[in-house]
Each structure stands twice: as C-alpha cells, then as structure tokens.
Tab-separated table of C-alpha atoms and ligand atoms in Angstrom:
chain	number	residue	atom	x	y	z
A	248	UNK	CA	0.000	0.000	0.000
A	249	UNK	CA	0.868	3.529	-1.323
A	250	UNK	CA	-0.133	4.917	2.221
A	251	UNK	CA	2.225	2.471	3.965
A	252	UNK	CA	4.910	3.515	2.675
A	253	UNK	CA	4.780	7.062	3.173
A	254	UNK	CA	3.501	6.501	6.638
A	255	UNK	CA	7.115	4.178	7.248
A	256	UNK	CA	8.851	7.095	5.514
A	257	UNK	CA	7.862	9.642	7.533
A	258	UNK	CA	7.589	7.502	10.972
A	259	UNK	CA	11.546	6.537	10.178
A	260	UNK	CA	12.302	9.901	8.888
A	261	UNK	CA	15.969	9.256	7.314
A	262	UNK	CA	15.657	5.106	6.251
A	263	UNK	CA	18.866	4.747	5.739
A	264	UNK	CA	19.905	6.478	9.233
A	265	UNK	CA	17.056	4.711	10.626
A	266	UNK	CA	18.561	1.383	9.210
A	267	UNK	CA	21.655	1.908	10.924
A	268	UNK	CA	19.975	2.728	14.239
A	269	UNK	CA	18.513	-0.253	14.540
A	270	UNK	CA	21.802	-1.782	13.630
A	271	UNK	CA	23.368	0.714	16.528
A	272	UNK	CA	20.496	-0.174	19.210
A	273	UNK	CA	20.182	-4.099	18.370
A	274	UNK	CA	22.239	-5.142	21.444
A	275	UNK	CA	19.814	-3.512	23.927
A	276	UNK	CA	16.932	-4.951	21.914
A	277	UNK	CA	18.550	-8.526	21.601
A	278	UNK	CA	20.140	-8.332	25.524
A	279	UNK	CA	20.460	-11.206	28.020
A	280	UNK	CA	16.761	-10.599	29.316
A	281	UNK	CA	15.720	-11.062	25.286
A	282	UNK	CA	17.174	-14.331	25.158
A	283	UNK	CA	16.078	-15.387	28.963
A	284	UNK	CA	12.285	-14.905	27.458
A	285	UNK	CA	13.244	-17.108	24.460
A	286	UNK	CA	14.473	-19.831	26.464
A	287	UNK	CA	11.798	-20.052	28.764
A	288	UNK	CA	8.661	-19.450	26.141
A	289	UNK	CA	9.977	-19.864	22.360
A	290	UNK	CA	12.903	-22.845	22.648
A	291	UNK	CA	10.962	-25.231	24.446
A	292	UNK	CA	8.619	-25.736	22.085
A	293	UNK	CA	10.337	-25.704	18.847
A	294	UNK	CA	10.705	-28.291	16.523
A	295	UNK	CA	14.014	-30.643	15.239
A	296	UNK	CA	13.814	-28.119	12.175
A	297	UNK	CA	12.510	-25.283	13.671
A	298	UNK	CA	10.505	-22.741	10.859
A	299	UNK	CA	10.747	-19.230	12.519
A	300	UNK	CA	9.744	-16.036	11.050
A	301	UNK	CA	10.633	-11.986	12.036
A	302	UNK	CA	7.356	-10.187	10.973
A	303	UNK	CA	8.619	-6.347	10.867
A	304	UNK	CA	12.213	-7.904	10.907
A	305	UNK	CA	14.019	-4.007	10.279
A	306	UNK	CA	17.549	-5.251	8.775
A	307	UNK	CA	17.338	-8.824	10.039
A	308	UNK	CA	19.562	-8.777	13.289
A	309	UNK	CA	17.328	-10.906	14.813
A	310	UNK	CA	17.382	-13.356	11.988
A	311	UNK	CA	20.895	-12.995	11.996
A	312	UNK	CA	21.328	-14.123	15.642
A	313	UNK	CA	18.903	-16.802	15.487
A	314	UNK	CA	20.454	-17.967	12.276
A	315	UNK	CA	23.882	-18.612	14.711
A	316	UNK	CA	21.264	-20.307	16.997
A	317	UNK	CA	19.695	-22.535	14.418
A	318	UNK	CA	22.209	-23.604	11.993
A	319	UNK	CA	19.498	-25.777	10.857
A	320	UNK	CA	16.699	-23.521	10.968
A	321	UNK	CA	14.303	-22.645	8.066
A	322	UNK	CA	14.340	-18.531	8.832
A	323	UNK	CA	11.768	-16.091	6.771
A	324	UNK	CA	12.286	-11.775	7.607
A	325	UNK	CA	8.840	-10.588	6.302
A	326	UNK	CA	9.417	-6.155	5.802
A	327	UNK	CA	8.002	-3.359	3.817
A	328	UNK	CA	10.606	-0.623	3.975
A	329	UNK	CA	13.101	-0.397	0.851
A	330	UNK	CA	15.708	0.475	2.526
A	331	UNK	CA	15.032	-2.164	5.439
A	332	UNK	CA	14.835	-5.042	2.556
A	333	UNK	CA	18.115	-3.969	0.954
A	334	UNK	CA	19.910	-4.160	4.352
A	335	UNK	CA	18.579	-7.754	4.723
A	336	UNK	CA	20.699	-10.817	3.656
A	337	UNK	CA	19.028	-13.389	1.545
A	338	UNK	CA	22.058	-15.866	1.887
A	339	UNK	CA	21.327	-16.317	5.795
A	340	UNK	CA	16.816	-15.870	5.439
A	341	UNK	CA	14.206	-15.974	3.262
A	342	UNK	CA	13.558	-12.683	2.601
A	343	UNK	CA	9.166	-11.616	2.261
A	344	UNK	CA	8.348	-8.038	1.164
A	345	UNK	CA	4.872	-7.816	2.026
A	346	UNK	CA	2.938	-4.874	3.629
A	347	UNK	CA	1.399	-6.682	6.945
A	348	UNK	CA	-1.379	-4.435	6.376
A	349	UNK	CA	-2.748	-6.616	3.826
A	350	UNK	CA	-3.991	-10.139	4.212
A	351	UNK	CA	-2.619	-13.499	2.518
A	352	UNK	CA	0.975	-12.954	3.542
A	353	UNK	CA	2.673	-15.202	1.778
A	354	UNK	CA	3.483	-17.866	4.086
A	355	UNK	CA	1.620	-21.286	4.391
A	356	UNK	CA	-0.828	-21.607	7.042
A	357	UNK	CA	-0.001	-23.553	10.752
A	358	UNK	CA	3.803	-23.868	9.026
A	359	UNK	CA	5.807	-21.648	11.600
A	360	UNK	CA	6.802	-22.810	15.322
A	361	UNK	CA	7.268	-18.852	16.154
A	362	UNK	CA	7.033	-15.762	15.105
A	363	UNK	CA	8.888	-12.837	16.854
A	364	UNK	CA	7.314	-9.299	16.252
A	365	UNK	CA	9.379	-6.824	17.700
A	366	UNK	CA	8.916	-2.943	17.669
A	367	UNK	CA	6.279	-3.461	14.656
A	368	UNK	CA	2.725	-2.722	15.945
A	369	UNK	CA	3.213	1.031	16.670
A	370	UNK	CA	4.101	1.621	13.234
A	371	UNK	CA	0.772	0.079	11.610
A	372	UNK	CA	-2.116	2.592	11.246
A	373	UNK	CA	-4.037	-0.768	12.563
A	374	UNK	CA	-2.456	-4.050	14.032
A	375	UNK	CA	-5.677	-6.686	13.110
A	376	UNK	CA	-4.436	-8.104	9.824
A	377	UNK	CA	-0.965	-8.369	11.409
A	378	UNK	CA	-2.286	-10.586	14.632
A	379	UNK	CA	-4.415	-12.565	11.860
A	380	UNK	CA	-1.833	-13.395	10.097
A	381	UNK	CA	0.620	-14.268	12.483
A	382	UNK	CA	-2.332	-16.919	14.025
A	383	UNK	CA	-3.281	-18.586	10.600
A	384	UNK	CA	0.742	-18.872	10.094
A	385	UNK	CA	1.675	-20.378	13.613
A	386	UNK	CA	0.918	-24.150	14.125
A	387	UNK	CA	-1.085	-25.021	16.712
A	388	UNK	CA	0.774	-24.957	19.835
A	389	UNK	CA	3.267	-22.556	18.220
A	390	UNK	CA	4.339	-19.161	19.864
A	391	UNK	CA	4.923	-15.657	19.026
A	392	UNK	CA	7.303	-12.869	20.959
A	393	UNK	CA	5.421	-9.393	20.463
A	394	UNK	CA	7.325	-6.854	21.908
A	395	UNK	CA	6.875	-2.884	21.365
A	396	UNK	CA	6.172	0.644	22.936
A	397	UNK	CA	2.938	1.054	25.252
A	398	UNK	CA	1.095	4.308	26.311
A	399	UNK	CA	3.701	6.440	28.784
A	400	UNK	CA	3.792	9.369	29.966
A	401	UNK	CA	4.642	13.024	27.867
A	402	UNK	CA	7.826	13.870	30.162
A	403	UNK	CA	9.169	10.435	30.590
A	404	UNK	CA	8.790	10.305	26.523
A	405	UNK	CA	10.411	13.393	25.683
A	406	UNK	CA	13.184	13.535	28.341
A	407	UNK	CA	14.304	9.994	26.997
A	408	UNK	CA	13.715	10.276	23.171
A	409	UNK	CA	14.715	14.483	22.682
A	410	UNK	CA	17.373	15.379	24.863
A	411	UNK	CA	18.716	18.095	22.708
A	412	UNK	CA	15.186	19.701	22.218
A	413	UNK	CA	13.449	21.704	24.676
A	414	UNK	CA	9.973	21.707	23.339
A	415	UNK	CA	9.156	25.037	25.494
A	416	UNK	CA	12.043	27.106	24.236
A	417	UNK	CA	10.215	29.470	21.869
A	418	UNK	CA	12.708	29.236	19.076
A	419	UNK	CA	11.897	25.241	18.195
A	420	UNK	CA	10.363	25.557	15.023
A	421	UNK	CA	6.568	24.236	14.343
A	422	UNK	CA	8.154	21.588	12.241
A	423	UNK	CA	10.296	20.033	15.128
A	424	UNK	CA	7.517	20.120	17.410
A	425	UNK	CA	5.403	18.719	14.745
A	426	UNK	CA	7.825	15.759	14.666
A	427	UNK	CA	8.150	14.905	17.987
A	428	UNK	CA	4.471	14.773	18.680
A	429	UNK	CA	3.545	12.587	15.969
A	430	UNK	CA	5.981	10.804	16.865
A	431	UNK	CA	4.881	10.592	21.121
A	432	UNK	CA	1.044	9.773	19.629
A	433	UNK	CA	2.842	6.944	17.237
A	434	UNK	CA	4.668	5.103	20.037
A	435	UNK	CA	2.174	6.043	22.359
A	436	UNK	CA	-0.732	3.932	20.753
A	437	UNK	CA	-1.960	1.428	23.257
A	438	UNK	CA	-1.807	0.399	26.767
A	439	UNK	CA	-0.714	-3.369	27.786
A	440	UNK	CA	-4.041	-4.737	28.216
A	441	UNK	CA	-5.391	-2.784	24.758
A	442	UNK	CA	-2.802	-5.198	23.263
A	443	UNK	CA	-3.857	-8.000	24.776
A	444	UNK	CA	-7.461	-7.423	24.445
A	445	UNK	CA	-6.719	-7.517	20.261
A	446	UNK	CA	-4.548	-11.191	20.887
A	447	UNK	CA	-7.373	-12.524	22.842
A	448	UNK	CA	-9.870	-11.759	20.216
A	449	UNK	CA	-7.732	-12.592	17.720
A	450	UNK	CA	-7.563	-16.203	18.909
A	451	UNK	CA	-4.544	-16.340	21.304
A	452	UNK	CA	-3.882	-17.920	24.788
A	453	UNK	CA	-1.676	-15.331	26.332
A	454	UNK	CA	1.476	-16.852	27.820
A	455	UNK	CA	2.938	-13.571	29.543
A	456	UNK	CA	2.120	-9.873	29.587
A	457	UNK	CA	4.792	-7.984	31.202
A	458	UNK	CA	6.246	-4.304	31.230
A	459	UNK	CA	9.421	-3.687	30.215
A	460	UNK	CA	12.010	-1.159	30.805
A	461	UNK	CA	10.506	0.903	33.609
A	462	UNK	CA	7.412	0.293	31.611
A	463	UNK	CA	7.988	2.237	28.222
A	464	UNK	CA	7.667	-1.180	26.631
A	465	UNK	CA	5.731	-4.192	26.652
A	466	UNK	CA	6.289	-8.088	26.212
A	467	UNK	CA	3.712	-10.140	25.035
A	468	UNK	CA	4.198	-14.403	24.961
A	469	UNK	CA	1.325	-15.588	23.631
A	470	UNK	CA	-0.060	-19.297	21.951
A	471	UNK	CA	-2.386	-20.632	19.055
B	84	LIG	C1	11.327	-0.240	14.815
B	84	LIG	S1	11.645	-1.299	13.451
B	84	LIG	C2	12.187	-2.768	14.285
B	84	LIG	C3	12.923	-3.713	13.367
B	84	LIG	C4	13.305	-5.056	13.983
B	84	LIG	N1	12.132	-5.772	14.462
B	84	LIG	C5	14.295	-4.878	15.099
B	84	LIG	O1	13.858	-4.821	16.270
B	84	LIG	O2	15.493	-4.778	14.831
B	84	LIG	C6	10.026	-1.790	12.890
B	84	LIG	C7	10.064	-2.480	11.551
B	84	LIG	O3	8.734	-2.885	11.172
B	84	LIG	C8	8.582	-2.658	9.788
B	84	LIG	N2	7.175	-2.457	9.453
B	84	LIG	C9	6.372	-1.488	9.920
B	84	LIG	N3	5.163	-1.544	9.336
B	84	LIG	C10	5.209	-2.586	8.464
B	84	LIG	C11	4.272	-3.138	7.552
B	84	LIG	N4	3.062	-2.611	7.400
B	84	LIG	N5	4.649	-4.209	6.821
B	84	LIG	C12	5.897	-4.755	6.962
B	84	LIG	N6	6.843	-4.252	7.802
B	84	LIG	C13	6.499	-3.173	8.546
B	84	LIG	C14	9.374	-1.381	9.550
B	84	LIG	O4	9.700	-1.176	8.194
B	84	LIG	C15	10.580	-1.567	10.436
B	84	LIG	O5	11.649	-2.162	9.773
C-alpha cells in the first residue's frame, strides 16, 4: 500500500539512518533478558527443524542471531521498507516483502513454530491483519514474541527520546515540534491490556504480559 509507505517514511524519517539505528540499538533490543524470554517461552517448544519467522524484521539482526542459533533452521524476515529489505541478507533468510497491512501474507498456514514481532505494531495505522496473520501462520501450539512501545507518559517520553530539544524554548520551530508529537502519539498507541485485548480476540492464549524497561515497553508471549 501507497499509504504504507509514506507513513514508514515519515515515521523513520531518514531510512537509511534509521537502518543503521537499529543496527546501533540491536544489542539492547537482543540483551540477556531477550534471550532469557526465548528460552523459557519460544525454545521449548520448537521443533528438530525449527521454521521461525521476524514479521517487521528491520535489517534482520534478529534473523541474523537466530540464524547462529539454528544452523538448521528454516528462517523467513517478512518487511516493507526499501531500505530495510536492501539491508537484509538473503544468503542467511528468506527474505518476504509484504505490507502486513494486507492479508494473505505469503506464508503457508499452521507452518511456523514462532514468530517474533518486535517494535512493529506502533508503526501500523491498525495491528488486526498483522495478529491474523501471524495466528493462521503459527501451528497449533506454536508461539509468538510481540514486543513494542505502550502508552507512557509526555515527560518520561520526551526527556528519553529528545534530549537536545526543549519543546518550550520558543525558538523550536513548528516543524520540530510537529515531529516529535507525531511521533509521542505513534509510540504512544496502546496500553498493555489494549494489546492484549486484540490477541485474545484474535484467537490467542496469552502466555505472559509484562512491562518492560521501567514500563515504556511491553512483552507479550502468547499461543495458538
Ligand atoms: C522499529 S523497526 C524494528 C525492526 C526489527 N524488528 C528490530 O527490532 O530490529 C520496525 C520495523 O517494522 C517494519 N514495518 C512497519 N510496518 C510494516 C508493515 N506494514 N509491513 C511490513 N513491515 C512493517 C518497519 O519497516 C521496520 O523495519
């Protein structure tokens, strides 16, 4: 969708900045806590030739990591963002460009043992298709990691995302404070429990629903 892709554009400002950014911040994404989860919710269940997918995968760190993981693995990055797909690497993944917007992603249904959605939701004008599609693609019995920003508070927002700007200095222009409140209302979307309120209808058991970092995030387990 046309109105995808200028909404990605303008949510990651500069792509190819924004590319390396993730690349930058993937260590405090992927930390020790990350991988904890995964071995108490996601590795369990997996099977001898585990198929996992990254819906929203950015540049494919994650894939990368859990390609080191599962030598064996069958790995698929599903992204929308040019500049995210040309970071990817198709030697290590199988790479899907598909707007998660739409329905009939292509990926068979009940094929995957987990998905892992991380830092995705807040950038879709609406999450339904997304949680659709990651339940018809998940086996039954198989798990997805959903983890992204919940509904915080203006100061603790600004103070940690704009530390040059001072939003009540009257020379910031209307454009920067334009910017950064889109940008608090994008990652600023739901609460916790509005996100699980869309799994549970959606289908899902949920597995865990937890707050992380002092709350500016969440972390959702959660089962077909
Ligand atoms: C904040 S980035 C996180 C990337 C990656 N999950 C990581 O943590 O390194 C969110 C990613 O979701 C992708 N995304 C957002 N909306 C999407 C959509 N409608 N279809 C496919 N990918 C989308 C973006 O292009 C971006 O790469």
């Amino acid at each position: 969708m046309q109105e995808t892709l200028t909404s990605l554009t303008q949510h990651h400002r500069d792509g190819y900045k924004f590319v390396q950014m993730m690349k930058d911040t993937a260590a405090n994404r992927f930390d020790d806590a990350f991988w904890t989860t995964w071995a108490k919710w996601i590795a369990p269940t997996l099977s001898d030739l585990p198929q996992i997918a990254d819906f929203g995968c950015g540049p494919g760190i994650l894939l990368q990591l859990l390609r080191d993981r599962y030598p064996n693995a069958h790995l698929i990055g599903v992204e929308y963002a040019p500049y995210m797909l040309e970071a990817m690497d198709n030697r290590l993944y199988d790479v899907v460009s598909y707007d998660l917007h739409e329905p009939n992603l292509p990926i068979a249904d009940n094929s995957l043992d987990a998905i892992t959605n991380i830092f995705c939701i807040h950038e879709l004008a609406q999450p339904i298709r997304l949680l659709q599609s990651i339940y018809r693609c998940l086996k039954q019995g198989g798990r997805c990691l959903i983890i992204d920003w919940v509904r915080g508070p203006l100061d603790n927002y600004i103070s940690t995302q704009f530390t040059d700007n001072n939003i009540f200095d009257s020379n910031t222009s209307h454009e920067t404070l334009n910017d950064i409140f889109t940008h608090f209302m994008e990652h600023n979307r739901y609460t916790r429990d509005d996100v699980a309120w869309m799994l549970q209808h959606t289908g899902f058991t949920i597995l865990e629903n937890v707050p992380l970092k002092e709350g500016n995030f969440g972390q959702w387990v959660i089962e077909k």
